[in-house]
mmCIF file of C-alpha atoms in Angstrom:
data_model
loop_
_atom_site.group_PDB
_atom_site.id
_atom_site.type_symbol
_atom_site.label_atom_id
_atom_site.label_comp_id
_atom_site.label_asym_id
_atom_site.label_seq_id
_atom_site.Cartn_x
_atom_site.Cartn_y
_atom_site.Cartn_z
ATOM 1 C CA UNK A 1 -14.925 62.065 10.006
ATOM 2 C CA UNK A 2 -11.478 63.682 10.145
ATOM 3 C CA UNK A 3 -10.741 67.241 8.677
ATOM 4 C CA UNK A 4 -7.695 65.830 7.055
ATOM 5 C CA UNK A 5 -7.936 62.079 5.489
ATOM 6 C CA UNK A 6 -4.896 60.617 3.826
ATOM 7 C CA UNK A 7 -5.128 57.158 2.013
ATOM 8 C CA UNK A 8 -3.847 54.976 1.612
ATOM 9 C CA UNK A 9 -2.936 54.551 5.268
ATOM 10 C CA UNK A 10 -0.123 51.845 4.395
ATOM 11 C CA UNK A 11 1.649 51.307 1.294
ATOM 12 C CA UNK A 12 4.349 48.700 -0.021
ATOM 13 C CA UNK A 13 6.001 49.092 -2.976
ATOM 14 C CA UNK A 14 8.830 47.365 -4.851
ATOM 15 C CA UNK A 15 11.782 49.304 -5.481
ATOM 16 C CA UNK A 16 11.684 51.713 -8.392
ATOM 17 C CA UNK A 17 7.752 51.914 -8.607
ATOM 18 C CA UNK A 18 6.122 55.189 -8.887
ATOM 19 C CA UNK A 19 4.133 55.961 -5.737
ATOM 20 C CA UNK A 20 1.162 58.569 -5.131
ATOM 21 C CA UNK A 21 -0.179 59.080 -1.662
ATOM 22 C CA UNK A 22 -3.510 61.278 -1.327
ATOM 23 C CA UNK A 23 -4.721 63.659 0.966
ATOM 24 C CA UNK A 24 -8.368 65.356 1.292
ATOM 25 C CA UNK A 25 -9.396 68.205 3.594
ATOM 26 C CA UNK A 26 -12.749 69.462 4.241
ATOM 27 C CA UNK A 27 -11.704 73.368 5.970
ATOM 28 C CA UNK A 28 -10.274 76.307 4.392
ATOM 29 C CA UNK A 29 -6.830 76.496 4.813
ATOM 30 C CA UNK A 30 -3.562 78.941 4.143
ATOM 31 C CA UNK A 31 -1.169 76.071 3.230
ATOM 32 C CA UNK A 32 -1.314 72.195 2.706
ATOM 33 C CA UNK A 33 2.102 70.621 4.350
ATOM 34 C CA UNK A 34 3.771 67.268 3.697
ATOM 35 C CA UNK A 35 5.902 65.983 6.449
ATOM 36 C CA UNK A 36 7.971 63.057 6.999
ATOM 37 C CA UNK A 37 8.572 60.947 10.063
ATOM 38 C CA UNK A 38 11.508 58.116 9.829
ATOM 39 C CA UNK A 39 11.224 55.173 11.488
ATOM 40 C CA UNK A 40 13.609 56.613 14.075
ATOM 41 C CA UNK A 41 10.984 58.990 15.053
ATOM 42 C CA UNK A 42 12.242 62.473 13.734
ATOM 43 C CA UNK A 43 9.741 64.591 11.930
ATOM 44 C CA UNK A 44 11.021 66.730 8.765
ATOM 45 C CA UNK A 45 8.830 68.858 6.872
ATOM 46 C CA UNK A 46 8.882 68.025 3.213
ATOM 47 C CA UNK A 47 6.601 71.038 1.390
ATOM 48 C CA UNK A 48 4.378 73.423 2.243
ATOM 49 C CA UNK A 49 2.018 74.531 -0.878
ATOM 50 C CA UNK A 50 -0.629 76.772 -1.350
ATOM 51 C CA UNK A 51 -1.046 76.088 -5.170
ATOM 52 C CA UNK A 52 0.146 74.411 -7.784
ATOM 53 C CA UNK A 53 3.328 71.880 -7.311
ATOM 54 C CA UNK A 54 6.617 71.907 -5.922
ATOM 55 C CA UNK A 55 9.123 69.636 -6.758
ATOM 56 C CA UNK A 56 12.533 68.206 -4.221
ATOM 57 C CA UNK A 57 14.352 65.713 -6.059
ATOM 58 C CA UNK A 58 12.126 62.690 -6.793
ATOM 59 C CA UNK A 59 9.494 63.942 -4.617
ATOM 60 C CA UNK A 60 6.641 66.083 -6.054
ATOM 61 C CA UNK A 61 3.616 67.894 -4.395
ATOM 62 C CA UNK A 62 0.718 69.040 -6.200
ATOM 63 C CA UNK A 63 -2.702 70.581 -4.477
ATOM 64 C CA UNK A 64 -5.914 71.385 -6.095
ATOM 65 C CA UNK A 65 -7.656 74.300 -4.099
ATOM 66 C CA UNK A 66 -10.757 73.970 -5.761
ATOM 67 C CA UNK A 67 -10.983 70.111 -4.958
ATOM 68 C CA UNK A 68 -9.297 70.491 -1.300
ATOM 69 C CA UNK A 69 -7.102 67.591 -2.143
ATOM 70 C CA UNK A 70 -3.585 67.338 -2.626
ATOM 71 C CA UNK A 71 -1.224 64.300 -3.679
ATOM 72 C CA UNK A 72 2.643 63.518 -2.856
ATOM 73 C CA UNK A 73 4.574 61.431 -5.625
ATOM 74 C CA UNK A 74 7.821 59.697 -5.095
ATOM 75 C CA UNK A 75 9.334 58.863 -8.193
ATOM 76 C CA UNK A 76 12.079 55.796 -8.825
ATOM 77 C CA UNK A 77 11.222 54.858 -5.024
ATOM 78 C CA UNK A 78 14.064 53.900 -2.701
ATOM 79 C CA UNK A 79 14.423 51.907 0.688
ATOM 80 C CA UNK A 80 15.751 54.875 2.190
ATOM 81 C CA UNK A 81 12.037 56.353 1.220
ATOM 82 C CA UNK A 82 10.487 54.360 3.947
ATOM 83 C CA UNK A 83 8.517 56.137 6.601
ATOM 84 C CA UNK A 84 5.574 57.699 7.230
ATOM 85 C CA UNK A 85 4.086 60.488 5.568
ATOM 86 C CA UNK A 86 2.033 62.765 7.087
ATOM 87 C CA UNK A 87 -0.107 65.531 5.538
ATOM 88 C CA UNK A 88 -1.318 68.481 7.385
ATOM 89 C CA UNK A 89 -3.270 72.094 6.919
ATOM 90 C CA UNK A 90 -2.669 75.523 8.066
ATOM 91 C CA UNK A 91 -6.011 76.892 8.988
ATOM 92 C CA UNK A 92 -7.086 79.936 7.033
ATOM 93 C CA UNK A 93 -7.772 82.317 10.083
ATOM 94 C CA UNK A 94 -4.435 84.252 10.840
ATOM 95 C CA UNK A 95 -4.929 84.542 14.785
ATOM 96 C CA UNK A 96 -4.806 80.799 15.184
ATOM 97 C CA UNK A 97 -1.048 81.126 15.306
ATOM 98 C CA UNK A 98 -0.430 78.573 12.268
ATOM 99 C CA UNK A 99 -2.125 75.772 14.108
ATOM 100 C CA UNK A 100 -1.948 72.520 12.199
ATOM 101 C CA UNK A 101 -4.567 69.917 11.479
ATOM 102 C CA UNK A 102 -2.864 66.700 10.579
ATOM 103 C CA UNK A 103 -3.795 63.375 8.730
ATOM 104 C CA UNK A 104 -3.420 60.254 10.269
ATOM 105 C CA UNK A 105 -0.213 59.393 7.932
ATOM 106 C CA UNK A 106 0.613 56.982 5.373
ATOM 107 C CA UNK A 107 2.989 54.128 6.435
ATOM 108 C CA UNK A 108 5.137 53.749 3.480
ATOM 109 C CA UNK A 109 7.536 50.413 3.024
ATOM 110 C CA UNK A 110 9.822 49.984 -0.217
ATOM 111 C CA UNK A 111 10.998 46.693 -0.737
ATOM 112 C CA UNK A 112 14.606 46.233 -2.500
ATOM 113 C CA UNK B 1 22.274 75.775 14.829
ATOM 114 C CA UNK B 2 20.993 73.113 16.874
ATOM 115 C CA UNK B 3 17.491 73.671 15.693
ATOM 116 C CA UNK B 4 14.907 72.263 18.045
ATOM 117 C CA UNK B 5 16.116 70.129 21.279
ATOM 118 C CA UNK B 6 14.200 68.204 23.821
ATOM 119 C CA UNK B 7 15.160 66.385 26.627
ATOM 120 C CA UNK B 8 14.770 63.703 27.974
ATOM 121 C CA UNK B 9 14.692 61.596 25.140
ATOM 122 C CA UNK B 10 13.106 58.618 27.274
ATOM 123 C CA UNK B 11 11.087 59.038 30.500
ATOM 124 C CA UNK B 12 9.239 56.040 32.410
ATOM 125 C CA UNK B 13 6.944 57.964 34.999
ATOM 126 C CA UNK B 14 5.021 56.057 38.000
ATOM 127 C CA UNK B 15 1.047 57.117 37.998
ATOM 128 C CA UNK B 16 0.435 60.517 40.310
ATOM 129 C CA UNK B 17 4.363 61.590 39.676
ATOM 130 C CA UNK B 18 5.403 64.761 37.919
ATOM 131 C CA UNK B 19 7.740 66.112 35.373
ATOM 132 C CA UNK B 20 9.056 68.552 32.758
ATOM 133 C CA UNK B 21 9.517 67.998 29.202
ATOM 134 C CA UNK B 22 12.021 70.370 28.065
ATOM 135 C CA UNK B 23 12.273 71.926 24.654
ATOM 136 C CA UNK B 24 14.551 74.964 23.116
ATOM 137 C CA UNK B 25 14.882 76.253 19.732
ATOM 138 C CA UNK B 26 17.775 78.674 18.669
ATOM 139 C CA UNK B 27 16.115 80.037 15.354
ATOM 140 C CA UNK B 28 14.306 82.745 16.887
ATOM 141 C CA UNK B 29 10.845 81.582 16.156
ATOM 142 C CA UNK B 30 7.783 83.501 17.551
ATOM 143 C CA UNK B 31 5.851 80.448 17.605
ATOM 144 C CA UNK B 32 6.343 77.119 19.444
ATOM 145 C CA UNK B 33 4.152 74.068 19.925
ATOM 146 C CA UNK B 34 3.737 70.849 22.263
ATOM 147 C CA UNK B 35 2.251 67.742 20.307
ATOM 148 C CA UNK B 36 1.731 64.454 21.098
ATOM 149 C CA UNK B 37 1.257 61.262 19.114
ATOM 150 C CA UNK B 38 -0.513 58.367 19.966
ATOM 151 C CA UNK B 39 -0.093 54.831 18.193
ATOM 152 C CA UNK B 40 -2.041 54.876 15.002
ATOM 153 C CA UNK B 41 -3.322 58.283 15.728
ATOM 154 C CA UNK B 42 -2.420 61.557 13.883
ATOM 155 C CA UNK B 43 -0.292 64.184 16.047
ATOM 156 C CA UNK B 44 -2.436 66.248 18.557
ATOM 157 C CA UNK B 45 -1.769 69.936 19.641
ATOM 158 C CA UNK B 46 -1.713 70.298 23.409
ATOM 159 C CA UNK B 47 -0.586 73.783 23.717
ATOM 160 C CA UNK B 48 1.291 76.583 21.686
ATOM 161 C CA UNK B 49 2.631 79.892 22.225
ATOM 162 C CA UNK B 50 2.915 82.875 19.418
ATOM 163 C CA UNK B 51 5.587 84.425 21.873
ATOM 164 C CA UNK B 52 7.262 84.990 24.813
ATOM 165 C CA UNK B 53 4.623 85.384 27.516
ATOM 166 C CA UNK B 54 1.520 84.239 25.292
ATOM 167 C CA UNK B 55 0.266 80.332 25.450
ATOM 168 C CA UNK B 56 -2.927 78.922 24.528
ATOM 169 C CA UNK B 57 -4.792 75.550 24.420
ATOM 170 C CA UNK B 58 -4.926 73.138 21.655
ATOM 171 C CA UNK B 59 -6.779 70.353 21.142
ATOM 172 C CA UNK B 60 -5.680 68.006 24.213
ATOM 173 C CA UNK B 61 -4.746 70.118 27.156
ATOM 174 C CA UNK B 62 -6.283 68.231 29.761
ATOM 175 C CA UNK B 63 -3.385 67.611 32.343
ATOM 176 C CA UNK B 64 -0.537 69.635 31.037
ATOM 177 C CA UNK B 65 0.725 72.982 31.418
ATOM 178 C CA UNK B 66 2.926 75.438 30.014
ATOM 179 C CA UNK B 67 4.934 78.763 30.268
ATOM 180 C CA UNK B 68 7.235 80.662 27.994
ATOM 181 C CA UNK B 69 9.639 83.253 29.572
ATOM 182 C CA UNK B 70 11.745 83.523 27.053
ATOM 183 C CA UNK B 71 11.827 82.944 22.977
ATOM 184 C CA UNK B 72 14.326 80.047 22.767
ATOM 185 C CA UNK B 73 12.275 78.043 25.995
ATOM 186 C CA UNK B 74 8.928 76.486 25.860
ATOM 187 C CA UNK B 75 8.708 73.683 28.749
ATOM 188 C CA UNK B 76 5.523 71.228 29.025
ATOM 189 C CA UNK B 77 4.837 70.739 32.901
ATOM 190 C CA UNK B 78 2.786 66.857 33.277
ATOM 191 C CA UNK B 79 1.283 67.460 36.710
ATOM 192 C CA UNK B 80 -0.129 64.106 38.239
ATOM 193 C CA UNK B 81 0.874 61.372 35.779
ATOM 194 C CA UNK B 82 -1.900 58.985 33.965
ATOM 195 C CA UNK B 83 -1.616 56.074 31.949
ATOM 196 C CA UNK B 84 -3.653 58.217 29.328
ATOM 197 C CA UNK B 85 -0.218 60.468 28.934
ATOM 198 C CA UNK B 86 1.928 57.757 27.749
ATOM 199 C CA UNK B 87 2.536 58.830 24.353
ATOM 200 C CA UNK B 88 5.648 60.538 22.081
ATOM 201 C CA UNK B 89 5.663 64.021 22.769
ATOM 202 C CA UNK B 90 6.914 66.421 19.895
ATOM 203 C CA UNK B 91 8.079 70.052 20.294
ATOM 204 C CA UNK B 92 7.835 72.414 17.124
ATOM 205 C CA UNK B 93 8.815 76.027 16.469
ATOM 206 C CA UNK B 94 8.059 78.253 13.426
ATOM 207 C CA UNK B 95 8.866 81.186 11.636
ATOM 208 C CA UNK B 96 6.479 83.816 10.902
ATOM 209 C CA UNK B 97 7.448 84.669 6.907
ATOM 210 C CA UNK B 98 4.186 85.331 5.672
ATOM 211 C CA UNK B 99 0.840 86.430 7.228
ATOM 212 C CA UNK B 100 -0.879 82.858 6.263
ATOM 213 C CA UNK B 101 1.314 80.496 6.282
ATOM 214 C CA UNK B 102 3.932 78.641 8.665
ATOM 215 C CA UNK B 103 6.745 75.977 8.056
ATOM 216 C CA UNK B 104 7.145 73.989 11.411
ATOM 217 C CA UNK B 105 10.709 72.580 12.601
ATOM 218 C CA UNK B 106 10.433 69.472 14.826
ATOM 219 C CA UNK B 107 12.406 68.302 17.727
ATOM 220 C CA UNK B 108 13.365 64.550 17.916
ATOM 221 C CA UNK B 109 10.720 63.877 20.265
ATOM 222 C CA UNK B 110 10.300 62.536 24.031
ATOM 223 C CA UNK B 111 8.556 59.068 24.656
ATOM 224 C CA UNK B 112 6.725 58.985 27.946
ATOM 225 C CA UNK B 113 5.407 56.071 29.251
ATOM 226 C CA UNK B 114 3.393 56.249 32.804
ATOM 227 C CA UNK B 115 3.120 52.997 34.630
#
């Protein structure tokens, strides 16, 4: 069983829909990261959070440390949101140099 | 700032050949990483470095070597390329701003095919 599990693996939505991507993890973490990988391949960091909730534009990320679960929400989705969304966790052990463990990604396609 | 840069963008190697993937960052980040991404799989850590002169193995180091002589550069060397090394390679760097969490910045990737 992977230490970081994402669901769903694939998601197709209509423009304007509210989207939720889930991430569960089984290890002790110092932070959880949400990354976005566009079809061209580049990876950018969207959020890094260790508690509560963060918001940036139409994107919202939440984390529940007790339940070892995080969600990424996209409000009013748009075709330009089509990408692979990757959940990753930083281990709690400091001398691991901030190594990340990655989920397999969720491929999102938003249709006009 | 250019951020994290990687060269080349694409490369085709024959089995048994060697090559070096270049990675550089201009953000004065201490930490640098090499990942590979195979289709349908999550990113896997190959090697990482917490500073110049210090490197350590990740999950999948076999068939690769690294060096870190400067803060800026972190090349990845493939010796005796094998088809199993066909993948997309990403270099990343991070800034230590908190003892327990690190945001990583990624390069654009190198698509390598070994035939």
